[in-house]
mmCIF file of C-alpha atoms in Angstrom:
data_model
loop_
_atom_site.group_PDB
_atom_site.id
_atom_site.type_symbol
_atom_site.label_atom_id
_atom_site.label_comp_id
_atom_site.label_asym_id
_atom_site.label_seq_id
_atom_site.Cartn_x
_atom_site.Cartn_y
_atom_site.Cartn_z
ATOM 1 C CA MET F 1 -8.068 26.196 -1.593
ATOM 2 C CA ASP F 2 -11.124 24.876 -0.927
ATOM 3 C CA PHE F 3 -11.319 22.392 2.136
ATOM 4 C CA THR F 4 -14.900 22.044 2.097
ATOM 5 C CA ILE F 5 -15.639 17.964 0.677
ATOM 6 C CA ALA F 6 -18.685 17.764 -1.870
ATOM 7 C CA PRO F 7 -21.277 16.358 -0.291
ATOM 8 C CA ALA F 8 -21.827 13.298 -2.211
ATOM 9 C CA THR F 9 -18.484 12.585 -1.113
ATOM 10 C CA ARG F 10 -19.291 12.813 2.564
ATOM 11 C CA ASP F 11 -22.243 10.570 2.217
ATOM 12 C CA ARG F 12 -19.846 7.804 0.595
ATOM 13 C CA LEU F 13 -17.533 8.169 3.237
ATOM 14 C CA GLU F 14 -20.164 7.794 5.151
ATOM 15 C CA ARG F 15 -21.508 4.915 4.464
ATOM 16 C CA LEU F 16 -18.311 3.223 3.445
ATOM 17 C CA LYS F 17 -17.237 4.091 7.723
ATOM 18 C CA CYS F 18 -20.198 2.265 8.843
ATOM 19 C CA PHE F 19 -19.226 0.210 6.455
ATOM 20 C CA VAL F 20 -16.720 -0.634 8.059
ATOM 21 C CA GLU F 21 -17.277 -0.368 11.460
ATOM 22 C CA GLU F 22 -20.358 -3.053 11.189
ATOM 23 C CA ARG F 23 -19.017 -5.421 8.512
ATOM 24 C CA LEU F 24 -15.213 -5.957 8.572
ATOM 25 C CA PHE F 25 -14.557 -4.554 12.568
ATOM 26 C CA PRO F 26 -16.199 -7.908 13.744
ATOM 27 C CA LEU F 27 -14.237 -10.496 11.605
ATOM 28 C CA GLU F 28 -10.700 -9.009 13.074
ATOM 29 C CA PRO F 29 -10.277 -10.864 15.611
ATOM 30 C CA GLU F 30 -11.325 -14.205 13.576
ATOM 31 C CA PHE F 31 -8.748 -12.682 10.979
ATOM 32 C CA LEU F 32 -6.294 -12.041 13.713
ATOM 33 C CA ALA F 33 -6.300 -15.685 14.857
ATOM 34 C CA GLY F 34 -6.185 -17.417 11.914
ATOM 35 C CA THR F 35 -5.622 -16.921 7.467
ATOM 36 C CA PHE F 36 -6.218 -15.024 5.513
ATOM 37 C CA ALA F 37 -6.847 -18.250 3.176
ATOM 38 C CA ASP F 38 -9.149 -18.993 6.525
ATOM 39 C CA LEU F 39 -11.884 -15.733 5.755
ATOM 40 C CA LEU F 40 -11.452 -15.554 2.326
ATOM 41 C CA PRO F 41 -15.062 -17.255 1.350
ATOM 42 C CA VAL F 42 -16.697 -14.540 4.379
ATOM 43 C CA LEU F 43 -14.338 -11.905 1.913
ATOM 44 C CA GLU F 44 -15.834 -12.725 -1.231
ATOM 45 C CA ASP F 45 -19.371 -12.707 -0.135
ATOM 46 C CA LEU F 46 -18.682 -9.344 1.479
ATOM 47 C CA ARG F 47 -16.757 -8.285 -1.529
ATOM 48 C CA GLY F 48 -20.165 -9.084 -3.325
ATOM 49 C CA GLU F 49 -22.169 -6.612 -1.441
ATOM 50 C CA VAL F 50 -19.545 -4.045 -2.359
ATOM 51 C CA ARG F 51 -20.166 -4.734 -5.958
ATOM 52 C CA SER F 52 -23.982 -4.293 -5.627
ATOM 53 C CA MET F 53 -23.108 -0.919 -3.654
ATOM 54 C CA ASP F 54 -22.017 0.252 -6.112
ATOM 55 C CA GLU F 55 -18.271 1.426 -4.076
ATOM 56 C CA TRP F 56 -16.293 -1.758 -5.717
ATOM 57 C CA ALA F 57 -12.892 -0.655 -7.194
ATOM 58 C CA PRO F 58 -12.741 3.312 -5.896
ATOM 59 C CA GLY F 59 -9.885 4.179 -7.838
ATOM 60 C CA HIS F 60 -9.556 2.007 -10.660
ATOM 61 C CA PRO F 61 -9.962 4.229 -13.764
ATOM 62 C CA LYS F 62 -14.235 3.733 -15.607
ATOM 63 C CA ASP F 63 -12.748 2.500 -18.996
ATOM 64 C CA ALA F 64 -11.553 -0.548 -16.972
ATOM 65 C CA GLY F 65 -14.672 -1.689 -14.813
ATOM 66 C CA GLY F 66 -14.411 0.826 -11.907
ATOM 67 C CA LEU F 67 -15.021 4.239 -10.520
ATOM 68 C CA GLY F 68 -12.068 7.006 -11.625
ATOM 69 C CA LEU F 69 -12.356 8.715 -8.438
ATOM 70 C CA GLY F 70 -9.832 11.570 -8.469
ATOM 71 C CA LEU F 71 -7.125 11.229 -6.066
ATOM 72 C CA VAL F 72 -8.140 13.855 -3.727
ATOM 73 C CA GLU F 73 -11.432 11.620 -2.558
ATOM 74 C CA LEU F 74 -9.762 8.054 -3.212
ATOM 75 C CA GLY F 75 -7.252 9.768 -0.137
ATOM 76 C CA LEU F 76 -9.944 10.272 2.009
ATOM 77 C CA ILE F 77 -11.730 6.672 0.969
ATOM 78 C CA SER F 78 -8.777 5.490 1.411
ATOM 79 C CA GLU F 79 -8.161 6.915 4.960
ATOM 80 C CA VAL F 80 -11.712 5.149 5.523
ATOM 81 C CA LEU F 81 -11.013 2.011 4.623
ATOM 82 C CA GLY F 82 -7.397 1.734 5.990
ATOM 83 C CA GLN F 83 -8.707 1.309 9.919
ATOM 84 C CA SER F 84 -8.982 -2.155 9.096
ATOM 85 C CA PRO F 85 -6.710 -4.424 7.773
ATOM 86 C CA LEU F 86 -9.557 -5.851 5.171
ATOM 87 C CA GLY F 87 -10.334 -2.326 4.029
ATOM 88 C CA HIS F 88 -8.802 -2.161 0.778
ATOM 89 C CA PHE F 89 -9.322 -5.841 -0.225
ATOM 90 C CA VAL F 90 -13.189 -6.057 0.516
ATOM 91 C CA PHE F 91 -13.161 -2.827 -1.969
ATOM 92 C CA GLY F 92 -11.169 -3.625 -4.453
ATOM 93 C CA CYS F 93 -7.711 -1.303 -4.079
ATOM 94 C CA GLN F 94 -5.075 -3.262 -2.389
ATOM 95 C CA ALA F 95 -1.695 -2.964 -3.205
ATOM 96 C CA PRO F 96 0.400 -3.825 -5.649
ATOM 97 C CA ASP F 97 -3.102 -4.249 -7.614
ATOM 98 C CA ALA F 98 -4.150 -1.019 -6.904
ATOM 99 C CA GLY F 99 -0.875 0.342 -8.948
ATOM 100 C CA ASN F 100 -0.405 -3.033 -11.146
ATOM 101 C CA ALA F 101 -3.464 -1.429 -12.592
ATOM 102 C CA GLU F 102 -2.526 2.324 -12.798
ATOM 103 C CA ILE F 103 1.030 0.977 -14.917
ATOM 104 C CA LEU F 104 -0.854 -1.502 -17.294
ATOM 105 C CA HIS F 105 -3.999 0.964 -18.002
ATOM 106 C CA GLN F 106 -1.290 4.017 -18.165
ATOM 107 C CA HIS F 107 0.993 1.440 -20.683
ATOM 108 C CA GLY F 108 0.064 -1.696 -21.643
ATOM 109 C CA SER F 109 -0.745 -2.801 -24.936
ATOM 110 C CA ALA F 110 -4.831 -3.647 -25.868
ATOM 111 C CA GLU F 111 -4.390 -7.752 -25.220
ATOM 112 C CA GLN F 112 -2.451 -6.913 -22.135
ATOM 113 C CA LYS F 113 -5.026 -4.943 -20.847
ATOM 114 C CA GLU F 114 -7.959 -7.295 -22.239
ATOM 115 C CA ARG F 115 -6.198 -9.910 -20.366
ATOM 116 C CA TRP F 116 -4.824 -8.900 -17.272
ATOM 117 C CA LEU F 117 -6.162 -5.794 -16.540
ATOM 118 C CA GLU F 118 -9.837 -6.290 -16.530
ATOM 119 C CA PRO F 119 -9.526 -9.583 -14.241
ATOM 120 C CA ILE F 120 -7.483 -7.790 -11.894
ATOM 121 C CA VAL F 121 -9.943 -4.846 -11.376
ATOM 122 C CA ALA F 122 -12.655 -7.038 -11.525
ATOM 123 C CA GLY F 123 -10.991 -9.394 -8.587
ATOM 124 C CA ARG F 124 -11.070 -11.716 -10.525
ATOM 125 C CA ILE F 125 -7.237 -12.492 -10.274
ATOM 126 C CA ARG F 126 -4.451 -10.823 -7.988
ATOM 127 C CA SER F 127 -1.220 -9.457 -9.215
ATOM 128 C CA CYS F 128 2.710 -8.797 -7.557
ATOM 129 C CA PHE F 129 5.862 -6.145 -7.969
ATOM 130 C CA SER F 130 9.258 -7.897 -8.525
ATOM 131 C CA MET F 131 11.149 -4.736 -7.909
ATOM 132 C CA THR F 132 12.910 -5.155 -4.669
ATOM 133 C CA GLU F 133 16.591 -7.250 -4.238
ATOM 134 C CA PRO F 134 18.002 -9.409 -1.614
ATOM 135 C CA GLU F 135 21.647 -8.190 -2.655
ATOM 136 C CA MET F 136 20.770 -4.763 -3.861
ATOM 137 C CA PRO F 137 19.479 -1.953 -2.272
ATOM 138 C CA GLY F 138 16.040 -1.555 -2.225
ATOM 139 C CA SER F 139 16.041 2.739 -2.071
ATOM 140 C CA ASN F 140 18.111 2.657 -5.207
ATOM 141 C CA PRO F 141 16.393 1.080 -7.628
ATOM 142 C CA VAL F 142 18.461 2.057 -10.383
ATOM 143 C CA MET F 143 20.985 -1.135 -8.805
ATOM 144 C CA LEU F 144 19.421 -3.993 -10.024
ATOM 145 C CA THR F 145 20.999 -7.920 -10.659
ATOM 146 C CA THR F 146 18.004 -8.869 -11.868
ATOM 147 C CA ARG F 147 18.465 -9.246 -16.337
ATOM 148 C CA ALA F 148 16.439 -9.255 -18.854
ATOM 149 C CA VAL F 149 17.373 -10.523 -22.260
ATOM 150 C CA LEU F 150 15.838 -10.873 -25.671
ATOM 151 C CA GLU F 151 16.322 -14.265 -27.623
ATOM 152 C CA GLY F 152 14.407 -14.280 -30.827
ATOM 153 C CA ASP F 153 10.651 -13.905 -29.990
ATOM 154 C CA GLU F 154 11.400 -14.163 -26.166
ATOM 155 C CA TRP F 155 12.341 -12.262 -23.013
ATOM 156 C CA VAL F 156 14.672 -14.584 -20.697
ATOM 157 C CA ILE F 157 14.770 -13.452 -16.981
ATOM 158 C CA ASP F 158 17.174 -14.637 -14.409
ATOM 159 C CA GLY F 159 17.504 -12.876 -11.336
ATOM 160 C CA HIS F 160 16.057 -12.608 -6.972
ATOM 161 C CA LYS F 161 13.999 -11.125 -5.471
ATOM 162 C CA TRP F 162 12.250 -10.604 -2.277
ATOM 163 C CA TYR F 163 9.506 -8.288 -1.121
ATOM 164 C CA THR F 164 7.849 -9.297 -3.942
ATOM 165 C CA THR F 165 4.129 -8.483 -1.727
ATOM 166 C CA ALA F 166 1.651 -10.566 -2.446
ATOM 167 C CA ALA F 167 3.129 -13.026 -4.835
ATOM 168 C CA ASP F 168 0.887 -15.850 -2.659
ATOM 169 C CA GLY F 169 -1.741 -16.331 -5.457
ATOM 170 C CA ALA F 170 -1.419 -13.824 -7.081
ATOM 171 C CA THR F 171 -1.758 -14.467 -11.119
ATOM 172 C CA LEU F 172 0.550 -11.773 -12.470
ATOM 173 C CA ALA F 173 3.875 -10.124 -11.498
ATOM 174 C CA VAL F 174 5.386 -7.742 -12.758
ATOM 175 C CA VAL F 175 9.238 -8.089 -12.656
ATOM 176 C CA MET F 176 11.423 -4.960 -13.077
ATOM 177 C CA ALA F 177 14.497 -6.719 -15.133
ATOM 178 C CA VAL F 178 18.072 -4.924 -16.282
ATOM 179 C CA THR F 179 17.735 -5.562 -19.854
ATOM 180 C CA GLU F 180 19.708 -2.288 -21.562
ATOM 181 C CA PRO F 181 23.158 -2.847 -19.003
ATOM 182 C CA ASP F 182 25.097 -0.929 -21.447
ATOM 183 C CA ALA F 183 22.414 2.560 -21.252
ATOM 184 C CA PRO F 184 22.488 5.152 -18.748
ATOM 185 C CA PRO F 185 21.855 4.213 -15.412
ATOM 186 C CA HIS F 186 17.877 5.849 -15.057
ATOM 187 C CA GLN F 187 17.642 3.926 -19.260
ATOM 188 C CA ARG F 188 18.362 0.487 -18.413
ATOM 189 C CA ALA F 189 15.124 -1.722 -16.782
ATOM 190 C CA SER F 190 12.294 -2.484 -18.046
ATOM 191 C CA MET F 191 9.555 -3.667 -16.877
ATOM 192 C CA ILE F 192 8.069 -7.191 -17.705
ATOM 193 C CA LEU F 193 5.117 -8.485 -17.214
ATOM 194 C CA VAL F 194 5.889 -12.881 -15.681
ATOM 195 C CA PRO F 195 2.723 -15.310 -15.447
ATOM 196 C CA THR F 196 3.169 -16.870 -12.594
ATOM 197 C CA ASP F 197 2.875 -20.129 -13.732
ATOM 198 C CA THR F 198 5.829 -19.713 -16.002
ATOM 199 C CA PRO F 199 8.381 -22.189 -15.848
ATOM 200 C CA GLY F 200 11.244 -20.536 -13.856
ATOM 201 C CA PHE F 201 9.155 -18.792 -11.229
ATOM 202 C CA ARG F 202 9.774 -19.825 -8.287
ATOM 203 C CA LEU F 203 8.059 -19.206 -5.299
ATOM 204 C CA VAL F 204 10.462 -19.605 -2.840
ATOM 205 C CA ARG F 205 8.724 -18.832 0.457
ATOM 206 C CA ASN F 206 6.679 -15.819 2.057
ATOM 207 C CA LEU F 207 9.153 -13.956 4.423
ATOM 208 C CA PRO F 208 8.223 -14.297 7.954
ATOM 209 C CA VAL F 209 7.963 -10.751 9.268
ATOM 210 C CA MET F 210 8.850 -9.669 12.825
ATOM 211 C CA GLY F 211 7.599 -13.289 13.660
ATOM 212 C CA GLU F 212 4.943 -14.321 10.793
ATOM 213 C CA THR F 213 4.782 -14.742 7.922
ATOM 214 C CA GLY F 214 1.354 -14.181 5.661
ATOM 215 C CA ASP F 215 -0.451 -15.828 3.118
ATOM 216 C CA GLY F 216 -2.224 -14.384 0.172
ATOM 217 C CA TYR F 217 -2.642 -10.342 -0.437
ATOM 218 C CA PHE F 218 -0.948 -10.508 3.095
ATOM 219 C CA SER F 219 2.063 -11.903 1.938
ATOM 220 C CA HIS F 220 5.651 -10.725 0.953
ATOM 221 C CA ALA F 221 7.700 -13.854 -0.929
ATOM 222 C CA GLU F 222 10.709 -13.953 -1.713
ATOM 223 C CA ILE F 223 11.150 -15.073 -5.733
ATOM 224 C CA ARG F 224 13.726 -16.560 -7.666
ATOM 225 C CA TYR F 225 14.349 -15.914 -11.857
ATOM 226 C CA ARG F 226 16.014 -18.867 -12.844
ATOM 227 C CA ASP F 227 15.379 -19.016 -17.630
ATOM 228 C CA CYS F 228 11.998 -17.531 -17.082
ATOM 229 C CA ARG F 229 10.924 -17.618 -20.500
ATOM 230 C CA VAL F 230 8.165 -14.791 -21.388
ATOM 231 C CA PRO F 231 6.913 -13.767 -25.177
ATOM 232 C CA ALA F 232 8.271 -10.830 -26.354
ATOM 233 C CA GLU F 233 5.175 -9.101 -26.070
ATOM 234 C CA TYR F 234 4.900 -8.913 -22.808
ATOM 235 C CA LEU F 235 7.205 -5.792 -22.218
ATOM 236 C CA LEU F 236 5.021 -2.909 -20.512
ATOM 237 C CA GLY F 237 5.697 0.524 -22.353
ATOM 238 C CA GLU F 238 9.027 0.957 -23.707
ATOM 239 C CA ARG F 239 12.907 -0.642 -22.991
ATOM 240 C CA GLY F 240 14.753 0.893 -20.894
ATOM 241 C CA ALA F 241 11.115 3.055 -19.532
ATOM 242 C CA GLY F 242 10.957 0.795 -16.249
ATOM 243 C CA PHE F 243 12.428 3.960 -13.702
ATOM 244 C CA VAL F 244 10.149 6.567 -15.186
ATOM 245 C CA ILE F 245 6.833 4.650 -14.451
ATOM 246 C CA ALA F 246 8.172 2.988 -10.917
ATOM 247 C CA GLN F 247 7.732 6.583 -10.651
ATOM 248 C CA GLU F 248 4.709 7.234 -11.477
ATOM 249 C CA ARG F 249 3.174 4.236 -9.842
ATOM 250 C CA LEU F 250 5.620 4.996 -6.181
ATOM 251 C CA GLY F 251 3.842 8.980 -6.591
ATOM 252 C CA PRO F 252 0.251 8.656 -6.540
ATOM 253 C CA GLY F 253 1.135 5.726 -4.655
ATOM 254 C CA ARG F 254 2.283 6.877 -1.742
ATOM 255 C CA ILE F 255 -0.929 9.378 -1.516
ATOM 256 C CA HIS F 256 -2.624 5.686 -1.057
ATOM 257 C CA HIS F 257 -0.285 4.559 1.424
ATOM 258 C CA CYS F 258 -0.408 7.965 3.141
ATOM 259 C CA MET F 259 -4.406 7.370 3.937
ATOM 260 C CA ARG F 260 -4.080 4.323 5.016
ATOM 261 C CA TRP F 261 -1.510 5.090 7.380
ATOM 262 C CA LEU F 262 -3.625 7.733 8.565
ATOM 263 C CA GLY F 263 -6.984 5.906 8.766
ATOM 264 C CA ILE F 264 -5.091 3.501 11.201
ATOM 265 C CA CYS F 265 -3.933 6.507 12.936
ATOM 266 C CA GLN F 266 -7.592 7.181 13.530
ATOM 267 C CA ARG F 267 -8.022 3.467 14.729
ATOM 268 C CA ALA F 268 -5.324 2.978 16.740
ATOM 269 C CA PHE F 269 -5.997 7.399 18.452
ATOM 270 C CA ASP F 270 -10.205 6.137 18.921
ATOM 271 C CA LEU F 271 -9.221 2.721 21.070
ATOM 272 C CA MET F 272 -6.225 4.473 23.101
ATOM 273 C CA CYS F 273 -9.105 7.160 23.642
ATOM 274 C CA ARG F 274 -12.216 4.667 24.810
ATOM 275 C CA HIS F 275 -9.388 3.112 26.283
ATOM 276 C CA ALA F 276 -8.138 5.913 28.589
ATOM 277 C CA THR F 277 -11.831 6.632 29.366
ATOM 278 C CA ARG F 278 -13.086 2.341 30.200
ATOM 279 C CA ARG F 279 -10.008 1.626 32.365
ATOM 280 C CA ARG F 280 -9.845 2.405 36.104
ATOM 281 C CA ILE F 281 -6.818 2.515 37.793
ATOM 282 C CA ALA F 282 -8.010 3.876 41.128
ATOM 283 C CA PRO F 283 -11.543 4.148 43.104
ATOM 284 C CA GLY F 284 -13.211 6.403 40.954
ATOM 285 C CA GLU F 285 -10.223 7.463 38.707
ATOM 286 C CA THR F 286 -9.583 5.694 34.733
ATOM 287 C CA LEU F 287 -5.990 6.376 33.092
ATOM 288 C CA ALA F 288 -7.819 9.740 31.077
ATOM 289 C CA ASP F 289 -7.710 11.735 34.142
ATOM 290 C CA ARG F 290 -3.802 11.367 34.063
ATOM 291 C CA GLU F 291 -1.831 14.449 32.364
ATOM 292 C CA LEU F 292 0.585 12.140 30.834
ATOM 293 C CA VAL F 293 -2.039 10.490 29.548
ATOM 294 C CA GLN F 294 -3.923 13.653 28.274
ATOM 295 C CA ALA F 295 -0.987 14.715 27.179
ATOM 296 C CA MET F 296 -0.449 11.513 24.397
ATOM 297 C CA VAL F 297 -3.795 12.564 23.069
ATOM 298 C CA ALA F 298 -3.346 15.545 22.578
ATOM 299 C CA GLU F 299 0.550 15.177 20.565
ATOM 300 C CA SER F 300 -1.659 11.743 18.694
ATOM 301 C CA TYR F 301 -4.762 14.815 17.535
ATOM 302 C CA ALA F 302 -2.634 17.478 16.494
ATOM 303 C CA GLU F 303 0.007 14.383 14.627
ATOM 304 C CA ILE F 304 -2.445 13.037 12.899
ATOM 305 C CA GLN F 305 -3.959 16.080 11.493
ATOM 306 C CA ALA F 306 -1.374 17.897 10.304
ATOM 307 C CA ALA F 307 -0.235 14.712 8.461
ATOM 308 C CA ARG F 308 -3.974 14.873 7.431
ATOM 309 C CA TRP F 309 -3.911 18.440 5.787
ATOM 310 C CA THR F 310 -0.630 17.833 4.145
ATOM 311 C CA THR F 311 -1.315 14.668 2.622
ATOM 312 C CA LEU F 312 -4.754 15.966 1.574
ATOM 313 C CA HIS F 313 -3.241 19.235 -0.302
ATOM 314 C CA THR F 314 -0.448 16.751 -1.958
ATOM 315 C CA ALA F 315 -3.175 14.904 -2.948
ATOM 316 C CA TRP F 316 -4.424 18.087 -4.404
ATOM 317 C CA GLN F 317 -1.615 19.638 -5.980
ATOM 318 C CA ILE F 318 -1.394 16.781 -7.999
ATOM 319 C CA GLU F 319 -4.971 16.597 -9.240
ATOM 320 C CA GLN F 320 -4.781 20.040 -10.231
ATOM 321 C CA GLN F 321 -0.312 20.176 -11.633
ATOM 322 C CA GLY F 322 1.006 16.367 -12.055
ATOM 323 C CA TRP F 323 2.868 14.447 -9.585
ATOM 324 C CA ARG F 324 5.901 15.775 -11.256
ATOM 325 C CA THR F 325 5.373 18.807 -9.571
ATOM 326 C CA ALA F 326 4.479 18.009 -6.645
ATOM 327 C CA ARG F 327 8.125 15.687 -6.017
ATOM 328 C CA GLU F 328 8.967 17.837 -2.295
ATOM 329 C CA ASP F 329 5.109 17.155 -0.958
ATOM 330 C CA ILE F 330 5.958 13.592 -2.322
ATOM 331 C CA SER F 331 8.922 13.015 -0.589
ATOM 332 C CA MET F 332 7.951 14.665 2.890
ATOM 333 C CA ILE F 333 4.549 13.338 3.776
ATOM 334 C CA LYS F 334 6.123 9.971 2.927
ATOM 335 C CA PHE F 335 8.376 10.048 6.239
ATOM 336 C CA GLN F 336 5.978 12.190 7.616
ATOM 337 C CA VAL F 337 3.353 10.324 7.816
ATOM 338 C CA ALA F 338 5.064 6.752 8.333
ATOM 339 C CA GLY F 339 6.114 8.754 10.812
ATOM 340 C CA THR F 340 3.205 9.646 12.735
ATOM 341 C CA LEU F 341 2.315 6.516 12.720
ATOM 342 C CA GLN F 342 5.007 4.441 14.253
ATOM 343 C CA SER F 343 4.689 7.438 17.088
ATOM 344 C CA VAL F 344 0.988 7.028 16.885
ATOM 345 C CA LEU F 345 0.860 3.269 16.980
ATOM 346 C CA ASP F 346 3.873 2.624 20.328
ATOM 347 C CA ARG F 347 0.881 5.512 22.713
ATOM 348 C CA ALA F 348 -2.046 3.346 21.621
ATOM 349 C CA LEU F 349 0.090 0.182 21.903
ATOM 350 C CA GLN F 350 1.939 1.455 25.414
ATOM 351 C CA LEU F 351 -1.216 2.818 26.597
ATOM 352 C CA HIS F 352 -3.047 -0.321 26.733
ATOM 353 C CA GLY F 353 0.136 -2.186 28.342
ATOM 354 C CA GLY F 354 -0.654 -6.294 28.237
ATOM 355 C CA LEU F 355 -3.514 -6.127 26.840
ATOM 356 C CA GLY F 356 -1.443 -4.103 23.649
ATOM 357 C CA MET F 357 1.236 -6.657 23.000
ATOM 358 C CA VAL F 358 -1.795 -9.175 22.142
ATOM 359 C CA ASP F 359 -3.957 -9.810 19.520
ATOM 360 C CA ASP F 360 -7.090 -9.052 20.926
ATOM 361 C CA THR F 361 -7.094 -5.730 20.078
ATOM 362 C CA PRO F 362 -5.460 -4.854 16.162
ATOM 363 C CA LEU F 363 -2.779 -2.186 17.409
ATOM 364 C CA ALA F 364 0.056 -5.580 17.764
ATOM 365 C CA TRP F 365 -0.755 -6.411 14.003
ATOM 366 C CA PHE F 366 -0.395 -2.986 12.536
ATOM 367 C CA TYR F 367 2.269 -2.519 14.908
ATOM 368 C CA ARG F 368 4.252 -5.568 12.729
ATOM 369 C CA HIS F 369 3.083 -4.921 9.507
ATOM 370 C CA GLU F 370 3.192 -1.241 9.459
ATOM 371 C CA ARG F 371 6.657 -0.428 10.728
ATOM 372 C CA ALA F 372 7.933 -1.022 7.509
ATOM 373 C CA ALA F 373 6.092 2.099 6.452
ATOM 374 C CA ARG F 374 9.459 3.782 7.091
ATOM 375 C CA ILE F 375 11.561 1.369 5.201
ATOM 376 C CA TYR F 376 9.436 0.538 2.321
ATOM 377 C CA ASP F 377 8.885 2.467 -0.432
ATOM 378 C CA GLY F 378 11.330 4.547 0.340
ATOM 379 C CA PRO F 379 13.348 4.743 3.781
ATOM 380 C CA ASP F 380 13.047 7.933 5.290
ATOM 381 C CA GLU F 381 16.735 9.192 5.602
ATOM 382 C CA VAL F 382 16.215 8.338 1.637
ATOM 383 C CA HIS F 383 13.231 10.465 1.091
ATOM 384 C CA LYS F 384 14.749 13.429 3.686
ATOM 385 C CA LEU F 385 17.716 13.545 1.687
ATOM 386 C CA SER F 386 16.788 13.844 -1.445
ATOM 387 C CA LEU F 387 14.350 16.196 -0.226
ATOM 388 C CA ALA F 388 16.687 18.673 1.510
ATOM 389 C CA ARG F 389 18.788 18.249 -1.830
ATOM 390 C CA ARG F 390 16.244 19.359 -4.024
ATOM 391 C CA LEU F 391 15.209 22.298 -0.826
ATOM 392 C CA LEU F 392 18.494 23.999 -0.733
ATOM 393 C CA ARG F 393 18.966 23.912 -4.709
#
């Protein structure tokens, strides 16, 4: 395996790193003190600059208007963009749009692609992914209470969802619902496309996550579907293929998440080192002179490097052989990197003391928003058990 990064990719990463540090870092205090909506006009201008740089939508397919980059290069980019909460949105590769665009590209009809895929990739509209339910375990996607019944030429959807990320302001929801109740468990659900202005689609609230209610792209919504009717042709892919499509979406998506988390780790690590070398604790002595702090720095660096190379190797394996051959590694990096993220963030926050608890740095924001990394897309415990069973077999 060749670990060399191509010169063109190195140049791209350096350009993006400069853009993130020079254009996005300075906006973070305003973002942390306000809302996504307050900053949106400025972010839209920056998105225009990104388009003029030919760096827009790096992971989306070329025939839909993206750059069509491979998973390894996209992972390296995600690591850079992840160092700012604003990075992925400004470059048009934010979740859940990225995953929704993937499955629309793979399974959408020509009409569905024209109506939704191209506008999503272009950044003209946003979408959300509606799978998790409050009454059912999110770790088991075959357990769903939401139903969709075909009546004539319409799907009639009834159900209750939450943690529908970015529903606030989205134009389209990709809904996972049971359409084949008598089929085997993994063939019962289907994906259905639901415009959010459809009667019967109701955004109940944006969930207050750790005391903070996000808006727009940074929101997690509770949704009610009541007698929500959409045309039969809004089915995405085949009937009963919802579980398979969801797995196709989540596999590569975990690479994006893990590399974004590692970008956050790198940002936290940089802030930790900077603060340690500048914070005086006695005449002529800084935090960096203390052995306990030195151990925190060394442990964080080692954990980040181990998680980084494991994730990049998994991305390489998926590129070479497909996501099914990397199932063990995908499960492994999910809990390994999520755990690394929590450890590094916690050390960085601890080392900053009282400063780490307030939003004068992005550490507290990252801590609030990313604690869920060990829960969503399958809790750590589920991935560990799943990996162990496959290894023991």
